[in-house]
Tab-separated table of C-alpha atoms and ligand atoms in Angstrom:
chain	number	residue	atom	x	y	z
A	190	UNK	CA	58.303	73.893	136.508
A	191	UNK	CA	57.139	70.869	134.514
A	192	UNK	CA	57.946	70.870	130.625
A	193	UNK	CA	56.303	67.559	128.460
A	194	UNK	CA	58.697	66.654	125.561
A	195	UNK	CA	57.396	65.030	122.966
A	196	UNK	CA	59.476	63.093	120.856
A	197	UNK	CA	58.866	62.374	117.018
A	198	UNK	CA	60.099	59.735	115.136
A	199	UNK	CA	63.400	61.327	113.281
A	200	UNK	CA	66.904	60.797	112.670
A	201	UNK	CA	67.218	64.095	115.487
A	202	UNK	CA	65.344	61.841	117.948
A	203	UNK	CA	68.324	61.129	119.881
A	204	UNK	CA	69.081	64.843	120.448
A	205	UNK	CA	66.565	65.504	122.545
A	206	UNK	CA	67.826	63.182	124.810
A	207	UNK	CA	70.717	65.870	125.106
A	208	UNK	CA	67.783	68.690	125.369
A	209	UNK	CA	66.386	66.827	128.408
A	210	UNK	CA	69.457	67.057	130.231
A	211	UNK	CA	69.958	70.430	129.298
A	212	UNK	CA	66.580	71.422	130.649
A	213	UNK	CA	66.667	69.022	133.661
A	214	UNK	CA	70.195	71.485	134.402
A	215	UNK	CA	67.768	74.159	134.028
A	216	UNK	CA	65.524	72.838	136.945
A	217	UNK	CA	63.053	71.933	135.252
A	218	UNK	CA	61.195	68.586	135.588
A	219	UNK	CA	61.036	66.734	132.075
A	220	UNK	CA	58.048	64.546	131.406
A	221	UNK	CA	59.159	62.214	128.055
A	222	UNK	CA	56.354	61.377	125.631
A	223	UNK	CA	57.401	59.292	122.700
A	224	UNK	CA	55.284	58.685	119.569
A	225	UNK	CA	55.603	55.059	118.286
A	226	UNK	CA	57.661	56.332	115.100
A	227	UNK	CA	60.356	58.029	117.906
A	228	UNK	CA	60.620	54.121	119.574
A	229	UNK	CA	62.251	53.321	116.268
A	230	UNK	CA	65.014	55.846	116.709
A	231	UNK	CA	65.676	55.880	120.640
A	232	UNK	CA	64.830	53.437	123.283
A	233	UNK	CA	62.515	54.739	125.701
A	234	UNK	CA	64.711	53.313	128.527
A	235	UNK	CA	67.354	56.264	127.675
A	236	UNK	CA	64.981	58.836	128.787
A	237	UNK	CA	63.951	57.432	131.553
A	238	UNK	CA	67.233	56.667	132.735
A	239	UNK	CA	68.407	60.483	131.887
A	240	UNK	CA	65.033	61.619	133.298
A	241	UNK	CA	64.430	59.305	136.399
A	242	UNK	CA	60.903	59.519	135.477
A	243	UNK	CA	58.055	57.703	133.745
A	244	UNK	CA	58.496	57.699	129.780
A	245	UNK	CA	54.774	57.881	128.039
A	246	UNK	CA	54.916	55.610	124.980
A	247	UNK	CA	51.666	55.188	123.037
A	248	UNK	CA	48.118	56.046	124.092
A	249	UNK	CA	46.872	52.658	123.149
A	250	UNK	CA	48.999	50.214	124.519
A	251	UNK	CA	48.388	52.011	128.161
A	252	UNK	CA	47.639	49.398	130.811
A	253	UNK	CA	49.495	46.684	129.595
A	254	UNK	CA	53.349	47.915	129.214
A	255	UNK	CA	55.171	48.794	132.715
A	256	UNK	CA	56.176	51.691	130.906
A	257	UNK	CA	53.216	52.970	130.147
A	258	UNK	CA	50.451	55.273	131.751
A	259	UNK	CA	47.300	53.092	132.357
A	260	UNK	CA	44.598	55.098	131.709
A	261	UNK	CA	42.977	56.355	128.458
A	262	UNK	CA	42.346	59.675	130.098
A	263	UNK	CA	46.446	59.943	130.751
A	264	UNK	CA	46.794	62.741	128.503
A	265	UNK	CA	44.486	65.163	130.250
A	266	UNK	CA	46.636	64.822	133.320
A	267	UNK	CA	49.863	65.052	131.423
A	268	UNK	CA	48.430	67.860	129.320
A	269	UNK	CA	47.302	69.429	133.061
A	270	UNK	CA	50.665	68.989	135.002
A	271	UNK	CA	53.117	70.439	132.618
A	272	UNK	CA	53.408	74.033	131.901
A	273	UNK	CA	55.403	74.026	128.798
A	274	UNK	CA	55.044	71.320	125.707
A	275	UNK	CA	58.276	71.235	123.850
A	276	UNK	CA	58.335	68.862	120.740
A	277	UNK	CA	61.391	67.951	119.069
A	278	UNK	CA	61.955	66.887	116.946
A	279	UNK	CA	58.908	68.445	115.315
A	280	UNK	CA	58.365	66.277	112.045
A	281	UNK	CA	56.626	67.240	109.549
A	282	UNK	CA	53.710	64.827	109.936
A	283	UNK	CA	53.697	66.240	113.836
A	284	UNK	CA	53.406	69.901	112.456
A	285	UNK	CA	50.471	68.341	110.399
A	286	UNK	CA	48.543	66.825	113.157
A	287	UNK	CA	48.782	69.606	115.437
A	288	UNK	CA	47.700	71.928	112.017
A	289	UNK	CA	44.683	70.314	112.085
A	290	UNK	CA	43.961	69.218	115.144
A	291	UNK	CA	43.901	65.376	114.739
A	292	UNK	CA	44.375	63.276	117.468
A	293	UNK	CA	45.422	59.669	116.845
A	294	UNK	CA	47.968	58.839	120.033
A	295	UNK	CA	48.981	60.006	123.036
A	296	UNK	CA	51.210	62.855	121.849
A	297	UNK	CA	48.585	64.726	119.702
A	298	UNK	CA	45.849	63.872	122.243
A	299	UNK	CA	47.974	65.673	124.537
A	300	UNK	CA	48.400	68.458	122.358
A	301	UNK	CA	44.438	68.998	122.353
A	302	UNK	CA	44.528	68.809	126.019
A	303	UNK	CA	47.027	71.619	126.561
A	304	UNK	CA	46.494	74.840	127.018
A	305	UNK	CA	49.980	76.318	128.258
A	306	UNK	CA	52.361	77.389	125.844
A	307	UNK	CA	53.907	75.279	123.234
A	308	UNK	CA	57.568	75.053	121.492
A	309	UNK	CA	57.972	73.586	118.202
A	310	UNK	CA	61.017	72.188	117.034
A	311	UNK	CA	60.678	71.177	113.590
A	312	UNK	CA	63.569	68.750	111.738
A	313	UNK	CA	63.084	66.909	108.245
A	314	UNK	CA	64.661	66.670	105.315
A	315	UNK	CA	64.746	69.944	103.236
A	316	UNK	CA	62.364	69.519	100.612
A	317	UNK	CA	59.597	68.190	103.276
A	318	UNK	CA	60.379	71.616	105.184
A	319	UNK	CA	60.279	73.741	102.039
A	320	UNK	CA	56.806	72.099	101.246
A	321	UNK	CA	54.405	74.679	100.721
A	322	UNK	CA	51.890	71.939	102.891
A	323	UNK	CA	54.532	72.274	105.544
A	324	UNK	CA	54.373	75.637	105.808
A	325	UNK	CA	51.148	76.533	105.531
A	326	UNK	CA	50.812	74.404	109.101
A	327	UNK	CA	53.884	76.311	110.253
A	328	UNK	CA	51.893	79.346	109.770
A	329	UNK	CA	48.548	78.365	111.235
A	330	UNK	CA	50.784	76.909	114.217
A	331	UNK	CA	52.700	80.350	114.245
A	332	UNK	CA	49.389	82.062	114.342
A	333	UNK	CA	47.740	80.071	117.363
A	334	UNK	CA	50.810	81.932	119.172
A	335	UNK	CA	53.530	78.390	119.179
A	336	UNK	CA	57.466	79.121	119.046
A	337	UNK	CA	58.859	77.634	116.225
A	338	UNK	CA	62.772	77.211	117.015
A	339	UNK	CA	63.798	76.867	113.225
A	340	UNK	CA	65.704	74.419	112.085
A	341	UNK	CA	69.234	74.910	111.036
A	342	UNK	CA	70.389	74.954	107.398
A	343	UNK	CA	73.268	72.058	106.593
A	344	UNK	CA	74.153	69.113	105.639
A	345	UNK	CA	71.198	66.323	106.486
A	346	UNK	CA	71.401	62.401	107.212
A	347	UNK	CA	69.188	62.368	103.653
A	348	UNK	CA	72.231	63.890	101.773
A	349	UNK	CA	70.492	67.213	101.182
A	350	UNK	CA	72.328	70.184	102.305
A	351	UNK	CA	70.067	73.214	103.646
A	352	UNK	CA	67.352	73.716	106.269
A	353	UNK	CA	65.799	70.998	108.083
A	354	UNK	CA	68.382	70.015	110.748
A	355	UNK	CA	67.241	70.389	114.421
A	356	UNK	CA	68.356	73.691	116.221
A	357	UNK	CA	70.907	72.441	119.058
A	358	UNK	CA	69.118	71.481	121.741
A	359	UNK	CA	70.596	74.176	123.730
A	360	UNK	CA	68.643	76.885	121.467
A	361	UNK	CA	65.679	75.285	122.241
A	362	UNK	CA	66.302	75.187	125.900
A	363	UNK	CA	66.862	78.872	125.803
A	364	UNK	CA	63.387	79.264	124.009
A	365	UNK	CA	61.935	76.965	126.751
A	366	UNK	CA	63.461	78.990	129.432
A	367	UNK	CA	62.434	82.336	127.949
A	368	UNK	CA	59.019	81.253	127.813
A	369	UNK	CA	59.423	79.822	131.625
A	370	UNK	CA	60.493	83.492	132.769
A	371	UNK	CA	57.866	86.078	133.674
A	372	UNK	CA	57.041	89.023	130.939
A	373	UNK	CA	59.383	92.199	131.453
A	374	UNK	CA	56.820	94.732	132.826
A	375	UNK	CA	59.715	97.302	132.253
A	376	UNK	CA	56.888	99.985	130.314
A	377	UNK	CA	54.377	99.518	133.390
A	378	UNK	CA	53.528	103.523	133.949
A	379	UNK	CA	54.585	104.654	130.490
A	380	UNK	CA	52.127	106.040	127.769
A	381	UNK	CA	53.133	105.175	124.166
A	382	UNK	CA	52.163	106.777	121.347
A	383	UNK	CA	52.768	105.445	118.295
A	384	UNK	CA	51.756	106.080	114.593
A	385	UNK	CA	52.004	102.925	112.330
A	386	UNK	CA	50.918	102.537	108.645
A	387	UNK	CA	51.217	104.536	105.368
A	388	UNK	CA	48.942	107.431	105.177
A	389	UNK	CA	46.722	108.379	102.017
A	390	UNK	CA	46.618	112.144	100.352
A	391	UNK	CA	43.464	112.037	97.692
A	392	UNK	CA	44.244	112.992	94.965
A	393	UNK	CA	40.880	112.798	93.800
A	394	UNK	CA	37.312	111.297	94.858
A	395	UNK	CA	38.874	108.140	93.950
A	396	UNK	CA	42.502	108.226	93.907
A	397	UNK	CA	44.690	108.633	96.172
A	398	UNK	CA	49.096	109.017	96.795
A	399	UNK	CA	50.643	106.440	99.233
A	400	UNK	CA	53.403	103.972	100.069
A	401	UNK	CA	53.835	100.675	100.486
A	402	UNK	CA	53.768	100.717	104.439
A	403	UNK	CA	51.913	97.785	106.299
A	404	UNK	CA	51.717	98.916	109.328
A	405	UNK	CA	53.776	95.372	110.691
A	406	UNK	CA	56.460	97.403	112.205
A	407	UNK	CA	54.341	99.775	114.359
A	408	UNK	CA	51.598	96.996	114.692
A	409	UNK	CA	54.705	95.414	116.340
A	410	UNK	CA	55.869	98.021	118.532
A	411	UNK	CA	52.349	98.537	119.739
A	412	UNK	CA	51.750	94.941	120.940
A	413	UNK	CA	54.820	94.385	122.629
A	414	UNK	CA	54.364	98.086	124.684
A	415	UNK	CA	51.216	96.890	125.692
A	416	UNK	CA	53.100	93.230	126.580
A	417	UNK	CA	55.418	94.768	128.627
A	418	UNK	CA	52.806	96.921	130.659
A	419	UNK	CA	52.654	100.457	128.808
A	420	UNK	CA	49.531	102.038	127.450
A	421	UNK	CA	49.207	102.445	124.151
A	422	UNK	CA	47.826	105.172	121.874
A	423	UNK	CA	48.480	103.685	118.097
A	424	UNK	CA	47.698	106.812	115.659
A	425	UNK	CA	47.149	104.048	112.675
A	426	UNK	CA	47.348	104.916	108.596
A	427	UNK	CA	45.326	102.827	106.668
A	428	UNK	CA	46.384	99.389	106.574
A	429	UNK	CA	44.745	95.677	106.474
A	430	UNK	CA	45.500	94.121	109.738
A	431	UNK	CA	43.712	92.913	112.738
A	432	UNK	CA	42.873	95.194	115.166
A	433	UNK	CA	45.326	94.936	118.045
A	434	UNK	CA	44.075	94.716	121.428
A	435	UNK	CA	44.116	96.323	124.823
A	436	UNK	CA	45.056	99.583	123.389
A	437	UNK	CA	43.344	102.944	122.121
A	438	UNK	CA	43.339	102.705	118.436
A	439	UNK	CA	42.636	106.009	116.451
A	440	UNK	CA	42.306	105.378	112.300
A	441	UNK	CA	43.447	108.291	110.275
A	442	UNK	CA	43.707	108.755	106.521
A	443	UNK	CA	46.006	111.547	105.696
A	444	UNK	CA	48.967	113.323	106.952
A	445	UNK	CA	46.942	116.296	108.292
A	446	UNK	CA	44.590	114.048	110.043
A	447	UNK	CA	47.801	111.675	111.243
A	448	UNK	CA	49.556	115.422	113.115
A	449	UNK	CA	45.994	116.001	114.397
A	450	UNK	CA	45.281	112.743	116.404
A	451	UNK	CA	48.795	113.051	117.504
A	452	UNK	CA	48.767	116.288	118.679
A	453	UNK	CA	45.934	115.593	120.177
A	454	UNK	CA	47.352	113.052	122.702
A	455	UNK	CA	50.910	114.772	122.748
A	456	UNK	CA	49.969	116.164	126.677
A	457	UNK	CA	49.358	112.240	128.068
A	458	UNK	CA	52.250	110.587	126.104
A	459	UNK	CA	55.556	109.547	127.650
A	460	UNK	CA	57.256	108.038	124.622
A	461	UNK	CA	56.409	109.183	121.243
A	462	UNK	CA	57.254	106.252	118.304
A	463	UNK	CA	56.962	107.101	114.719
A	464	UNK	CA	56.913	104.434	112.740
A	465	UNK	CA	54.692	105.968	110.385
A	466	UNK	CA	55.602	106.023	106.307
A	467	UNK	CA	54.118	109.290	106.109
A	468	UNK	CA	53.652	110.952	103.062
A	469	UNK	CA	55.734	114.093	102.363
A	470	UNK	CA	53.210	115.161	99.686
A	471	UNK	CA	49.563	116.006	99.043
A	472	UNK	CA	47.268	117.627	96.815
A	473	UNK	CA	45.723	120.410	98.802
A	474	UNK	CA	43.119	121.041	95.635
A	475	UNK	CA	42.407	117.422	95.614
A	476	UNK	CA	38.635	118.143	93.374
A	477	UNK	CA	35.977	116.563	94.747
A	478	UNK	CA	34.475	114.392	91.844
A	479	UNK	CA	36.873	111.865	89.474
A	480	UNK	CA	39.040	113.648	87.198
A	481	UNK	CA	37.968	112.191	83.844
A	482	UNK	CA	40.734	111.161	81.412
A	483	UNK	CA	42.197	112.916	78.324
A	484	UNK	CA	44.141	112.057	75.504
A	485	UNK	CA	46.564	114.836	76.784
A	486	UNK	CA	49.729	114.825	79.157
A	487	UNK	CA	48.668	115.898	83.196
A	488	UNK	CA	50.508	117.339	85.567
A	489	UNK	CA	49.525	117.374	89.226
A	490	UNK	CA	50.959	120.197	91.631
A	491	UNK	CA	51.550	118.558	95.245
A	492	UNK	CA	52.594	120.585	98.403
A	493	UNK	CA	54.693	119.246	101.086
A	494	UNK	CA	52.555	117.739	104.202
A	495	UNK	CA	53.534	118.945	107.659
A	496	UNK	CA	56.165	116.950	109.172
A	497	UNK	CA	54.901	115.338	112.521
A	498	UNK	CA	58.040	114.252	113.401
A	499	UNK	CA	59.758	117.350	113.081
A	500	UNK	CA	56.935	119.336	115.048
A	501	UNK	CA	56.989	116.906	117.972
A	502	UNK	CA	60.792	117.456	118.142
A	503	UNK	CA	59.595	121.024	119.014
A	504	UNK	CA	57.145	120.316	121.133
A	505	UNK	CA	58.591	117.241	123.506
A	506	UNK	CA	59.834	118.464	126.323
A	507	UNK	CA	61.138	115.506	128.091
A	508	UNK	CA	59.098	112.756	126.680
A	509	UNK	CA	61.239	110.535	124.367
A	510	UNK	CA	60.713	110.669	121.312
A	511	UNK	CA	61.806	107.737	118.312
A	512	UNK	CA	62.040	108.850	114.601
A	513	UNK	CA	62.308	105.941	111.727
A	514	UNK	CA	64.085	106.605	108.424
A	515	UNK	CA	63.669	104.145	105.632
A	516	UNK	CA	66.631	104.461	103.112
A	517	UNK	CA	68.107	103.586	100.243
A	518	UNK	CA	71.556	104.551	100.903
A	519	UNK	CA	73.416	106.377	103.055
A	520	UNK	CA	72.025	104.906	106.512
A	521	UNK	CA	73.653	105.878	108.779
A	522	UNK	CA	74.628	108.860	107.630
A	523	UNK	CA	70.827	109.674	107.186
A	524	UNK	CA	69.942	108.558	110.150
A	525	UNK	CA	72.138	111.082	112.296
A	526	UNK	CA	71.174	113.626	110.076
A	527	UNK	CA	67.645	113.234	111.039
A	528	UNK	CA	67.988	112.599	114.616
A	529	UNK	CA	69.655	116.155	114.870
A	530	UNK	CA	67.100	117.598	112.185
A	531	UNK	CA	64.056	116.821	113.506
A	532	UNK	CA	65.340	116.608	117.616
A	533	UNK	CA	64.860	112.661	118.121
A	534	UNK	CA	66.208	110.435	121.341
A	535	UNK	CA	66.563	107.791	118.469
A	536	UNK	CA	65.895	106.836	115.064
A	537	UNK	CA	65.552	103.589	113.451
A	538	UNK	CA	66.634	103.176	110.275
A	539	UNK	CA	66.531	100.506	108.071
A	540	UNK	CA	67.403	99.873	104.203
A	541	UNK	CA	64.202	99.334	102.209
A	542	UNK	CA	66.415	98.310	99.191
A	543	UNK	CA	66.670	94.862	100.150
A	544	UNK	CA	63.903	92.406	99.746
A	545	UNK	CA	62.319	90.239	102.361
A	546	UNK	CA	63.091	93.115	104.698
A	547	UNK	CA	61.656	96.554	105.387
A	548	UNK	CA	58.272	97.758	103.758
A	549	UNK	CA	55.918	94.754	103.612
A	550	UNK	CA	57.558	92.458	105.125
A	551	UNK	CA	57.674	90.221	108.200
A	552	UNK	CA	60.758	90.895	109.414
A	553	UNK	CA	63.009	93.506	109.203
A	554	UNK	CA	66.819	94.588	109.800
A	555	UNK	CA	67.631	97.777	111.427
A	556	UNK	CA	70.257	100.151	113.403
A	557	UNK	CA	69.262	101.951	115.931
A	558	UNK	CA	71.062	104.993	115.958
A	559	UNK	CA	71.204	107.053	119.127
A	560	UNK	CA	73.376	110.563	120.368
A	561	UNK	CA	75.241	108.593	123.216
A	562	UNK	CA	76.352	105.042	122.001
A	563	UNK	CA	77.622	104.044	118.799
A	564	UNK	CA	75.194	102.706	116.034
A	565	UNK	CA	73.353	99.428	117.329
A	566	UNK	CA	72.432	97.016	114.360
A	567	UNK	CA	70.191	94.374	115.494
A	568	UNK	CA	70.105	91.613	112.398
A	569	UNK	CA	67.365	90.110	110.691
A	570	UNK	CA	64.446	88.983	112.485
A	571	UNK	CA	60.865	89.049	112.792
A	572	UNK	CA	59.158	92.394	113.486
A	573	UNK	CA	58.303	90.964	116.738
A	574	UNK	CA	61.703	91.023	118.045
A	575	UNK	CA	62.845	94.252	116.241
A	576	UNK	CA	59.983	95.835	118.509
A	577	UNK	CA	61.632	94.448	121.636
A	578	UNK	CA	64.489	95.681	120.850
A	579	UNK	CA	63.957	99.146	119.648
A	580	UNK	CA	62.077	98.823	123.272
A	581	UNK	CA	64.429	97.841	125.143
A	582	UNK	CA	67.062	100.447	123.575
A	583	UNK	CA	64.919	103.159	124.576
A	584	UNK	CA	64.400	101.746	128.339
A	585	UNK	CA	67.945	102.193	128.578
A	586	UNK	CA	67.996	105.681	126.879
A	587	UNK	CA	64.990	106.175	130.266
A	588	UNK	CA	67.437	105.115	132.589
A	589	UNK	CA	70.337	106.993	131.236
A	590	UNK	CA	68.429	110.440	131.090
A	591	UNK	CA	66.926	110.205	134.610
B	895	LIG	N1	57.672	111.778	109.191
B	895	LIG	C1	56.671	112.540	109.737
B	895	LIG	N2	55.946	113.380	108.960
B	895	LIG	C2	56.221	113.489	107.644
B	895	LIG	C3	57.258	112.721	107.071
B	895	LIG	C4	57.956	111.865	107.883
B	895	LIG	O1	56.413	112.425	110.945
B	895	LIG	N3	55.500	114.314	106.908
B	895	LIG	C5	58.431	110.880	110.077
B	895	LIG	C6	58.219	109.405	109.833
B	895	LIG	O2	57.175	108.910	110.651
B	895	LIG	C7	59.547	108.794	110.250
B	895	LIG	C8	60.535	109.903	109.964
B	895	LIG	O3	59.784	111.097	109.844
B	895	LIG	O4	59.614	108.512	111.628
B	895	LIG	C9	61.402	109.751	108.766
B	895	LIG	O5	60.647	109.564	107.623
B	895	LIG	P1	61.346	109.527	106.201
B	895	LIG	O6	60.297	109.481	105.155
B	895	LIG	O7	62.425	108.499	106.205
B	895	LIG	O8	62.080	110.912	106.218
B	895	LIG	P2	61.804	112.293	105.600
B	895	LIG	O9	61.768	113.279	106.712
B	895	LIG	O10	60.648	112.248	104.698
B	895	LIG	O11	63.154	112.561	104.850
B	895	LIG	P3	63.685	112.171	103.393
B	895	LIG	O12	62.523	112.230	102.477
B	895	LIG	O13	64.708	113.233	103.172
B	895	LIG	O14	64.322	110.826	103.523
């Protein structure tokens, strides 16, 4: 397989002479592109030694240096024979470019060009990283579906200690090599329901009793299912994110209407996840018009909503079924007592007490607490890979109960 690495002009520019190695010892070929800035750092002449291969230099000095490509079309072909583009270092003025889409030398031209999939490795000093500029491109470059192997936090050439440094090479290698290996299709044959979101109990025409739930986690769960070959049913609260594809989505408001679309598809589903914040409250008098405001105290009486979870414990036979408990203490504790309560394979539980984590957030911490192993905790990261691994646990939990 063919990997392009483009090289940017920082102090990390003579790392990635050590990541071509390590992904030529992957068996991969490794096609060097340099930007002029990276010349001032490393001599093209190392990577071509290390690489045995042609090193691309600059898109406008083609046909004259031996070095060099000699046509002005050259990127379309590199941008055609390589399956992976891994930059690194990524600086920030390369994050910038490839924001934005401009195109002023061979390495960003390439960029256009390419259509496989594309590795970021960003390194600068940390102020430059923490730039609110910087990340907004790290963002729109997250969103058009690019790994970004963070850099690690330390001390820097500048004198600055925190993030900014490159990620060893071998890190990125592994992300290179991840993205090199075909999708798991581990789910292929499954049927996944999941429910995702907060739900909403009216409390008038107006208002209404909820949580703080986006809908990330489940969003999550649901995308990497359908990744790794399920189908998915996603029961969804209401929540303001795009709507996923390649699955059946079913939008529900309250509790009531949640347990209905589940129970609804309870016969077809394999693997039941409920990452739903559903409410444990509603106003089953809700009035139909807007309560008007007094001057005087109010008092509303709520009733308990049905628990789903606990009526699909009933109900599962030998589909598996996953359970989530948010806490605020008491996790694990909490978590057993709710995977016997309510009859679960597994529960997830995570602490909402910390920020950055949890409701709302992008990424999330959790331990995934099952009958027959002790209590996995899987550390901070983004919601993404929680989902693969709450995914992967309960593949294994498959296995184990066949
Ligand atoms: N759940 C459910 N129906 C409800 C309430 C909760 O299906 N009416 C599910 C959630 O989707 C989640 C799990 O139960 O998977 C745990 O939710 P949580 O709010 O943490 O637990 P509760 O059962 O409400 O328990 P407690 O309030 O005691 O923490």
């Amino acid at each position: 397989m063919n990997v392009a690495l483009g090289v940017g002009g920082g102090i990390a520019a003579y790392k990635a002479a050590e990541l071509a190695r390590d992904l030529m010892a992957r068996g991969f070929t490794v096609n060097v592109i340099m930007t002029r800035a990276a010349e001032e750092f490393v001599r093209p002449l190392t990577f071509a030694a290390l690489t045995g291969r042609k090193v691309i230099t600059n898109l406008f000095s083609a046909a004259s240096a031996e070095d060099t490509l000699s046509s002005a079309i050259e990127h379309i072909r590199v941008a055609q024979e390589n399956d992976i583009l891994v930059v690194a270092p990524a600086t920030a003025d390369l994050l910038a470019k490839f924001a934005h889409g401009l195109a002023d030398d061979f390495l960003s031209t390439t960029y256009l060009a390419f259509t496989g999939r594309v590795v970021l490795a960003p390194a600068m000093n940390t102020n430059m990283w923490n730039h609110p500029a910087t990340q907004a491109n790290l963002r729109i470059l997250r969103e058009r579906g690019h790994l970004i192997v963070d850099p690690d936090d330390g001390a820097l050439a500048c004198g600055m200690v925190g993030p900014g440094r490159l990620a060893e090479p071998s890190s990125i290698a592994d992300a290179v090599a991840n993205l090199a290996t075909p999708a798991k299709r581990d789910l292929e044959g499954e049927v996944v329901l999941i429910t995702a979101g907060p739900t909403q109990e009216p409390l008038d025409a107006v208002r209404y009793l909820s949580n703080r739930s986006s809908g990330k986690m489940g969003y999550a769960t649901a995308e990497e299912a359908v990744a790794r070959g399920a189908r998915v049913i996603l029961v969804s609260g209401p929540v303001s994110l795009a709507e996923p594809a390649n699955m059946e989505v079913i939008h529900v408001q309250t509790a009531a209407q949640m347990f209905d679309a589940v129970m609804q598809h309870l016969d077809e589903s394999t693997i039941i996840i409920k990452t739903a914040a559903v409410a444990d409250y509603h106003r089953a008098d809700a009035p139909q018009h807007k309560v008007k405001k007094t001057a005087a105290r109010m008092s509303i009486e709520l009733d308990p909503t049905v628990d789903i979870l606990a009526e699909l414990g009933r109900k599962k036979g030998d589909r598996l079924l996953i359970g989530f408990a948010a806490e605020t203490e008491n996790l694990i504790a909490e978590a057993r007592r709710k995977l016997e309560s309510k009859n679960c394979d597994m529960v997830v539980a995570n602490l909402v007490s910390q920020s950055g984590i949890g409701f709302d957030s992008d990424e999330n911490e959790v331990v995934l607490v099952t009958r027959t192993s002790d209590p996995i905790a899987v550390r901070r990261a983004p919601k993404k890979e929680i989902a693969a691994r709450i995914l992967d646990q309960t593949m294994s939990l498959r296995l184990a109960l066949r």
